[in-house]
Amino acid sequence: MAEKAKSTKTRSGKQTGAASPDRDAGESRNKKIVTGAAIGIGSAAIVAALLYANRRGKTDRNEG
């Protein structure tokens, strides 16, 4: 026989147990926000490294 997942109410009145579609959508949204932030930080790091490398390269050429 199939058993139903037990769900209990928390103090806030929300039910725990199987994930609801609203909760899945919220988790998906959070994952997208975190992924976007990580891409933005990585992109900024790459740009900073390229600017730094470009700056150092110009001064080395002028000295020689």
PDB file of N, CA and C in Angstrom:
ATOM      1  N   MET A   1       0.825  -1.194   0.000  1.00  0.00           N
ATOM      2  CA  MET A   1       0.000   0.000   0.000  1.00  0.00           C
ATOM      3  C   MET A   1       0.862   1.248   0.000  1.00  0.00           C
ATOM      4  N   ALA A   2       0.422   2.222  -0.709  1.00  0.00           N
ATOM      5  CA  ALA A   2       1.175   3.469  -0.786  1.00  0.00           C
ATOM      6  C   ALA A   2       0.891   4.307   0.454  1.00  0.00           C
ATOM      7  N   GLU A   3       1.962   4.853   0.986  1.00  0.00           N
ATOM      8  CA  GLU A   3       1.817   5.716   2.162  1.00  0.00           C
ATOM      9  C   GLU A   3       1.957   7.164   1.724  1.00  0.00           C
ATOM     10  N   LYS A   4       1.172   8.020   2.344  1.00  0.00           N
ATOM     11  CA  LYS A   4       1.266   9.435   2.063  1.00  0.00           C
ATOM     12  C   LYS A   4       2.425  10.017   2.862  1.00  0.00           C
ATOM     13  N   ALA A   5       3.076  11.037   2.289  1.00  0.00           N
ATOM     14  CA  ALA A   5       4.149  11.713   3.008  1.00  0.00           C
ATOM     15  C   ALA A   5       3.530  12.457   4.178  1.00  0.00           C
ATOM     16  N   LYS A   6       4.159  12.317   5.327  1.00  0.00           N
ATOM     17  CA  LYS A   6       3.651  13.015   6.506  1.00  0.00           C
ATOM     18  C   LYS A   6       3.945  14.494   6.371  1.00  0.00           C
ATOM     19  N   SER A   7       2.964  15.292   6.707  1.00  0.00           N
ATOM     20  CA  SER A   7       3.185  16.733   6.712  1.00  0.00           C
ATOM     21  C   SER A   7       2.713  17.279   8.039  1.00  0.00           C
ATOM     22  N   THR A   8       3.490  18.205   8.561  1.00  0.00           N
ATOM     23  CA  THR A   8       3.153  18.827   9.832  1.00  0.00           C
ATOM     24  C   THR A   8       3.190  20.319   9.653  1.00  0.00           C
ATOM     25  N   LYS A   9       2.465  21.023  10.488  1.00  0.00           N
ATOM     26  CA  LYS A   9       2.456  22.469  10.423  1.00  0.00           C
ATOM     27  C   LYS A   9       3.531  23.013  11.360  1.00  0.00           C
ATOM     28  N   THR A  10       4.230  24.044  10.887  1.00  0.00           N
ATOM     29  CA  THR A  10       5.235  24.702  11.703  1.00  0.00           C
ATOM     30  C   THR A  10       4.579  25.847  12.451  1.00  0.00           C
ATOM     31  N   ARG A  11       5.340  26.538  13.247  1.00  0.00           N
ATOM     32  CA  ARG A  11       4.797  27.657  14.012  1.00  0.00           C
ATOM     33  C   ARG A  11       4.212  28.740  13.118  1.00  0.00           C
ATOM     34  N   SER A  12       4.794  28.925  11.949  1.00  0.00           N
ATOM     35  CA  SER A  12       4.305  29.966  11.049  1.00  0.00           C
ATOM     36  C   SER A  12       3.046  29.537  10.300  1.00  0.00           C
ATOM     37  N   GLY A  13       2.646  28.284  10.471  1.00  0.00           N
ATOM     38  CA  GLY A  13       1.449  27.801   9.817  1.00  0.00           C
ATOM     39  C   GLY A  13       1.727  27.137   8.487  1.00  0.00           C
ATOM     40  N   LYS A  14       2.973  27.140   8.053  1.00  0.00           N
ATOM     41  CA  LYS A  14       3.324  26.494   6.793  1.00  0.00           C
ATOM     42  C   LYS A  14       3.473  25.009   7.010  1.00  0.00           C
ATOM     43  N   GLN A  15       3.109  24.241   6.009  1.00  0.00           N
ATOM     44  CA  GLN A  15       3.218  22.804   6.119  1.00  0.00           C
ATOM     45  C   GLN A  15       4.582  22.336   5.643  1.00  0.00           C
ATOM     46  N   THR A  16       5.091  21.332   6.324  1.00  0.00           N
ATOM     47  CA  THR A  16       6.348  20.724   5.902  1.00  0.00           C
ATOM     48  C   THR A  16       6.021  19.396   5.248  1.00  0.00           C
ATOM     49  N   GLY A  17       6.975  18.830   4.596  1.00  0.00           N
ATOM     50  CA  GLY A  17       6.742  17.557   3.922  1.00  0.00           C
ATOM     51  C   GLY A  17       7.119  17.678   2.469  1.00  0.00           C
ATOM     52  N   ALA A  18       6.292  17.185   1.598  1.00  0.00           N
ATOM     53  CA  ALA A  18       6.571  17.235   0.161  1.00  0.00           C
ATOM     54  C   ALA A  18       6.660  18.688  -0.292  1.00  0.00           C
ATOM     55  N   ALA A  19       7.585  18.963  -1.196  1.00  0.00           N
ATOM     56  CA  ALA A  19       7.779  20.322  -1.689  1.00  0.00           C
ATOM     57  C   ALA A  19       6.604  20.736  -2.561  1.00  0.00           C
ATOM     58  N   SER A  20       6.147  21.953  -2.361  1.00  0.00           N
ATOM     59  CA  SER A  20       5.044  22.465  -3.154  1.00  0.00           C
ATOM     60  C   SER A  20       5.606  23.158  -4.396  1.00  0.00           C
ATOM     61  N   PRO A  21       4.784  23.377  -5.398  1.00  0.00           N
ATOM     62  CA  PRO A  21       5.255  24.079  -6.602  1.00  0.00           C
ATOM     63  C   PRO A  21       5.783  25.479  -6.282  1.00  0.00           C
ATOM     64  N   ASP A  22       5.172  26.166  -5.313  1.00  0.00           N
ATOM     65  CA  ASP A  22       5.641  27.490  -4.934  1.00  0.00           C
ATOM     66  C   ASP A  22       7.040  27.418  -4.351  1.00  0.00           C
ATOM     67  N   ARG A  23       7.272  26.424  -3.552  1.00  0.00           N
ATOM     68  CA  ARG A  23       8.586  26.275  -2.923  1.00  0.00           C
ATOM     69  C   ARG A  23       9.633  25.924  -3.976  1.00  0.00           C
ATOM     70  N   ASP A  24       9.285  25.056  -4.904  1.00  0.00           N
ATOM     71  CA  ASP A  24      10.209  24.703  -5.982  1.00  0.00           C
ATOM     72  C   ASP A  24      10.561  25.934  -6.812  1.00  0.00           C
ATOM     73  N   ALA A  25       9.572  26.767  -7.082  1.00  0.00           N
ATOM     74  CA  ALA A  25       9.818  27.982  -7.861  1.00  0.00           C
ATOM     75  C   ALA A  25      10.729  28.926  -7.094  1.00  0.00           C
ATOM     76  N   GLY A  26      10.550  29.028  -5.789  1.00  0.00           N
ATOM     77  CA  GLY A  26      11.401  29.886  -4.967  1.00  0.00           C
ATOM     78  C   GLY A  26      12.827  29.392  -4.931  1.00  0.00           C
ATOM     79  N   GLU A  27      13.003  28.089  -4.810  1.00  0.00           N
ATOM     80  CA  GLU A  27      14.349  27.522  -4.784  1.00  0.00           C
ATOM     81  C   GLU A  27      15.031  27.712  -6.136  1.00  0.00           C
ATOM     82  N   SER A  28      14.278  27.553  -7.213  1.00  0.00           N
ATOM     83  CA  SER A  28      14.821  27.752  -8.551  1.00  0.00           C
ATOM     84  C   SER A  28      15.236  29.208  -8.741  1.00  0.00           C
ATOM     85  N   ARG A  29      14.433  30.116  -8.241  1.00  0.00           N
ATOM     86  CA  ARG A  29      14.741  31.550  -8.353  1.00  0.00           C
ATOM     87  C   ARG A  29      16.008  31.872  -7.574  1.00  0.00           C
ATOM     88  N   ASN A  30      16.126  31.327  -6.358  1.00  0.00           N
ATOM     89  CA  ASN A  30      17.320  31.571  -5.557  1.00  0.00           C
ATOM     90  C   ASN A  30      18.568  31.032  -6.240  1.00  0.00           C
ATOM     91  N   LYS A  31      18.447  29.861  -6.849  1.00  0.00           N
ATOM     92  CA  LYS A  31      19.588  29.264  -7.538  1.00  0.00           C
ATOM     93  C   LYS A  31      20.010  30.142  -8.710  1.00  0.00           C
ATOM     94  N   LYS A  32      19.033  30.706  -9.421  1.00  0.00           N
ATOM     95  CA  LYS A  32      19.350  31.571 -10.553  1.00  0.00           C
ATOM     96  C   LYS A  32      20.028  32.856 -10.093  1.00  0.00           C
ATOM     97  N   ILE A  33      19.588  33.386  -8.960  1.00  0.00           N
ATOM     98  CA  ILE A  33      20.194  34.610  -8.427  1.00  0.00           C
ATOM     99  C   ILE A  33      21.639  34.348  -8.024  1.00  0.00           C
ATOM    100  N   VAL A  34      21.881  33.242  -7.344  1.00  0.00           N
ATOM    101  CA  VAL A  34      23.233  32.890  -6.915  1.00  0.00           C
ATOM    102  C   VAL A  34      24.124  32.653  -8.131  1.00  0.00           C
ATOM    103  N   THR A  35      23.602  31.962  -9.127  1.00  0.00           N
ATOM    104  CA  THR A  35      24.379  31.705 -10.342  1.00  0.00           C
ATOM    105  C   THR A  35      24.714  33.011 -11.050  1.00  0.00           C
ATOM    106  N   GLY A  36      23.760  33.896 -11.140  1.00  0.00           N
ATOM    107  CA  GLY A  36      24.000  35.196 -11.772  1.00  0.00           C
ATOM    108  C   GLY A  36      25.038  36.013 -11.034  1.00  0.00           C
ATOM    109  N   ALA A  37      24.977  35.987  -9.707  1.00  0.00           N
ATOM    110  CA  ALA A  37      25.966  36.710  -8.912  1.00  0.00           C
ATOM    111  C   ALA A  37      27.357  36.124  -9.112  1.00  0.00           C
ATOM    112  N   ALA A  38      27.441  34.804  -9.147  1.00  0.00           N
ATOM    113  CA  ALA A  38      28.742  34.155  -9.343  1.00  0.00           C
ATOM    114  C   ALA A  38      29.319  34.498 -10.713  1.00  0.00           C
ATOM    115  N   ILE A  39      28.488  34.521 -11.732  1.00  0.00           N
ATOM    116  CA  ILE A  39      28.956  34.879 -13.076  1.00  0.00           C
ATOM    117  C   ILE A  39      29.426  36.329 -13.100  1.00  0.00           C
ATOM    118  N   GLY A  40      28.685  37.200 -12.437  1.00  0.00           N
ATOM    119  CA  GLY A  40      29.073  38.611 -12.390  1.00  0.00           C
ATOM    120  C   GLY A  40      30.398  38.823 -11.683  1.00  0.00           C
ATOM    121  N   ILE A  41      30.593  38.147 -10.568  1.00  0.00           N
ATOM    122  CA  ILE A  41      31.847  38.275  -9.820  1.00  0.00           C
ATOM    123  C   ILE A  41      33.010  37.713 -10.643  1.00  0.00           C
ATOM    124  N   GLY A  42      32.787  36.574 -11.280  1.00  0.00           N
ATOM    125  CA  GLY A  42      33.833  35.977 -12.108  1.00  0.00           C
ATOM    126  C   GLY A  42      34.194  36.873 -13.283  1.00  0.00           C
ATOM    127  N   SER A  43      33.197  37.464 -13.897  1.00  0.00           N
ATOM    128  CA  SER A  43      33.441  38.360 -15.022  1.00  0.00           C
ATOM    129  C   SER A  43      34.232  39.584 -14.580  1.00  0.00           C
ATOM    130  N   ALA A  44      33.892  40.129 -13.431  1.00  0.00           N
ATOM    131  CA  ALA A  44      34.613  41.290 -12.913  1.00  0.00           C
ATOM    132  C   ALA A  44      36.068  40.934 -12.607  1.00  0.00           C
ATOM    133  N   ALA A  45      36.296  39.739 -12.099  1.00  0.00           N
ATOM    134  CA  ALA A  45      37.665  39.303 -11.807  1.00  0.00           C
ATOM    135  C   ALA A  45      38.474  39.160 -13.090  1.00  0.00           C
ATOM    136  N   ILE A  46      37.860  38.632 -14.122  1.00  0.00           N
ATOM    137  CA  ILE A  46      38.563  38.485 -15.407  1.00  0.00           C
ATOM    138  C   ILE A  46      38.895  39.850 -15.988  1.00  0.00           C
ATOM    139  N   VAL A  47      37.948  40.775 -15.953  1.00  0.00           N
ATOM    140  CA  VAL A  47      38.189  42.118 -16.487  1.00  0.00           C
ATOM    141  C   VAL A  47      39.308  42.796 -15.708  1.00  0.00           C
ATOM    142  N   ALA A  48      39.292  42.678 -14.378  1.00  0.00           N
ATOM    143  CA  ALA A  48      40.342  43.289 -13.560  1.00  0.00           C
ATOM    144  C   ALA A  48      41.706  42.685 -13.891  1.00  0.00           C
ATOM    145  N   ALA A  49      41.761  41.371 -14.069  1.00  0.00           N
ATOM    146  CA  ALA A  49      43.031  40.722 -14.409  1.00  0.00           C
ATOM    147  C   ALA A  49      43.531  41.185 -15.774  1.00  0.00           C
ATOM    148  N   LEU A  50      42.644  41.313 -16.735  1.00  0.00           N
ATOM    149  CA  LEU A  50      43.053  41.772 -18.064  1.00  0.00           C
ATOM    150  C   LEU A  50      43.528  43.217 -18.038  1.00  0.00           C
ATOM    151  N   LEU A  51      42.825  44.061 -17.285  1.00  0.00           N
ATOM    152  CA  LEU A  51      43.257  45.457 -17.178  1.00  0.00           C
ATOM    153  C   LEU A  51      44.617  45.561 -16.502  1.00  0.00           C
ATOM    154  N   TYR A  52      44.822  44.767 -15.476  1.00  0.00           N
ATOM    155  CA  TYR A  52      46.099  44.771 -14.763  1.00  0.00           C
ATOM    156  C   TYR A  52      47.211  44.267 -15.675  1.00  0.00           C
ATOM    157  N   ALA A  53      46.959  43.195 -16.392  1.00  0.00           N
ATOM    158  CA  ALA A  53      47.973  42.645 -17.290  1.00  0.00           C
ATOM    159  C   ALA A  53      48.284  43.625 -18.412  1.00  0.00           C
ATOM    160  N   ASN A  54      47.285  44.298 -18.928  1.00  0.00           N
ATOM    161  CA  ASN A  54      47.474  45.265 -20.005  1.00  0.00           C
ATOM    162  C   ASN A  54      48.287  46.455 -19.504  1.00  0.00           C
ATOM    163  N   ARG A  55      48.032  46.909 -18.304  1.00  0.00           N
ATOM    164  CA  ARG A  55      48.752  48.045 -17.738  1.00  0.00           C
ATOM    165  C   ARG A  55      50.223  47.698 -17.532  1.00  0.00           C
ATOM    166  N   ARG A  56      50.482  46.525 -17.001  1.00  0.00           N
ATOM    167  CA  ARG A  56      51.862  46.109 -16.750  1.00  0.00           C
ATOM    168  C   ARG A  56      52.612  45.919 -18.064  1.00  0.00           C
ATOM    169  N   GLY A  57      51.960  45.444 -19.080  1.00  0.00           N
ATOM    170  CA  GLY A  57      52.609  45.213 -20.360  1.00  0.00           C
ATOM    171  C   GLY A  57      53.071  46.503 -21.017  1.00  0.00           C
ATOM    172  N   LYS A  58      52.304  47.580 -20.880  1.00  0.00           N
ATOM    173  CA  LYS A  58      52.659  48.848 -21.502  1.00  0.00           C
ATOM    174  C   LYS A  58      53.899  49.460 -20.866  1.00  0.00           C
ATOM    175  N   THR A  59      54.033  49.391 -19.556  1.00  0.00           N
ATOM    176  CA  THR A  59      55.185  49.982 -18.891  1.00  0.00           C
ATOM    177  C   THR A  59      56.450  49.205 -19.192  1.00  0.00           C
ATOM    178  N   ASP A  60      56.352  47.890 -19.358  1.00  0.00           N
ATOM    179  CA  ASP A  60      57.512  47.074 -19.671  1.00  0.00           C
ATOM    180  C   ASP A  60      58.044  47.413 -21.061  1.00  0.00           C
ATOM    181  N   ARG A  61      57.180  47.691 -21.992  1.00  0.00           N
ATOM    182  CA  ARG A  61      57.599  47.988 -23.362  1.00  0.00           C
ATOM    183  C   ARG A  61      58.307  49.348 -23.450  1.00  0.00           C
ATOM    184  N   ASN A  62      57.838  50.317 -22.665  1.00  0.00           N
ATOM    185  CA  ASN A  62      58.408  51.646 -22.726  1.00  0.00           C
ATOM    186  C   ASN A  62      59.816  51.691 -22.127  1.00  0.00           C
ATOM    187  N   GLU A  63      60.096  50.831 -21.168  1.00  0.00           N
ATOM    188  CA  GLU A  63      61.400  50.843 -20.512  1.00  0.00           C
ATOM    189  C   GLU A  63      62.480  50.257 -21.412  1.00  0.00           C
ATOM    190  N   GLY A  64      62.148  49.314 -22.280  1.00  0.00           N
ATOM    191  CA  GLY A  64      63.131  48.591 -23.070  1.00  0.00           C
ATOM    192  C   GLY A  64      63.548  49.307 -24.249  1.00  0.00           C
TER     193      GLY A  64
END
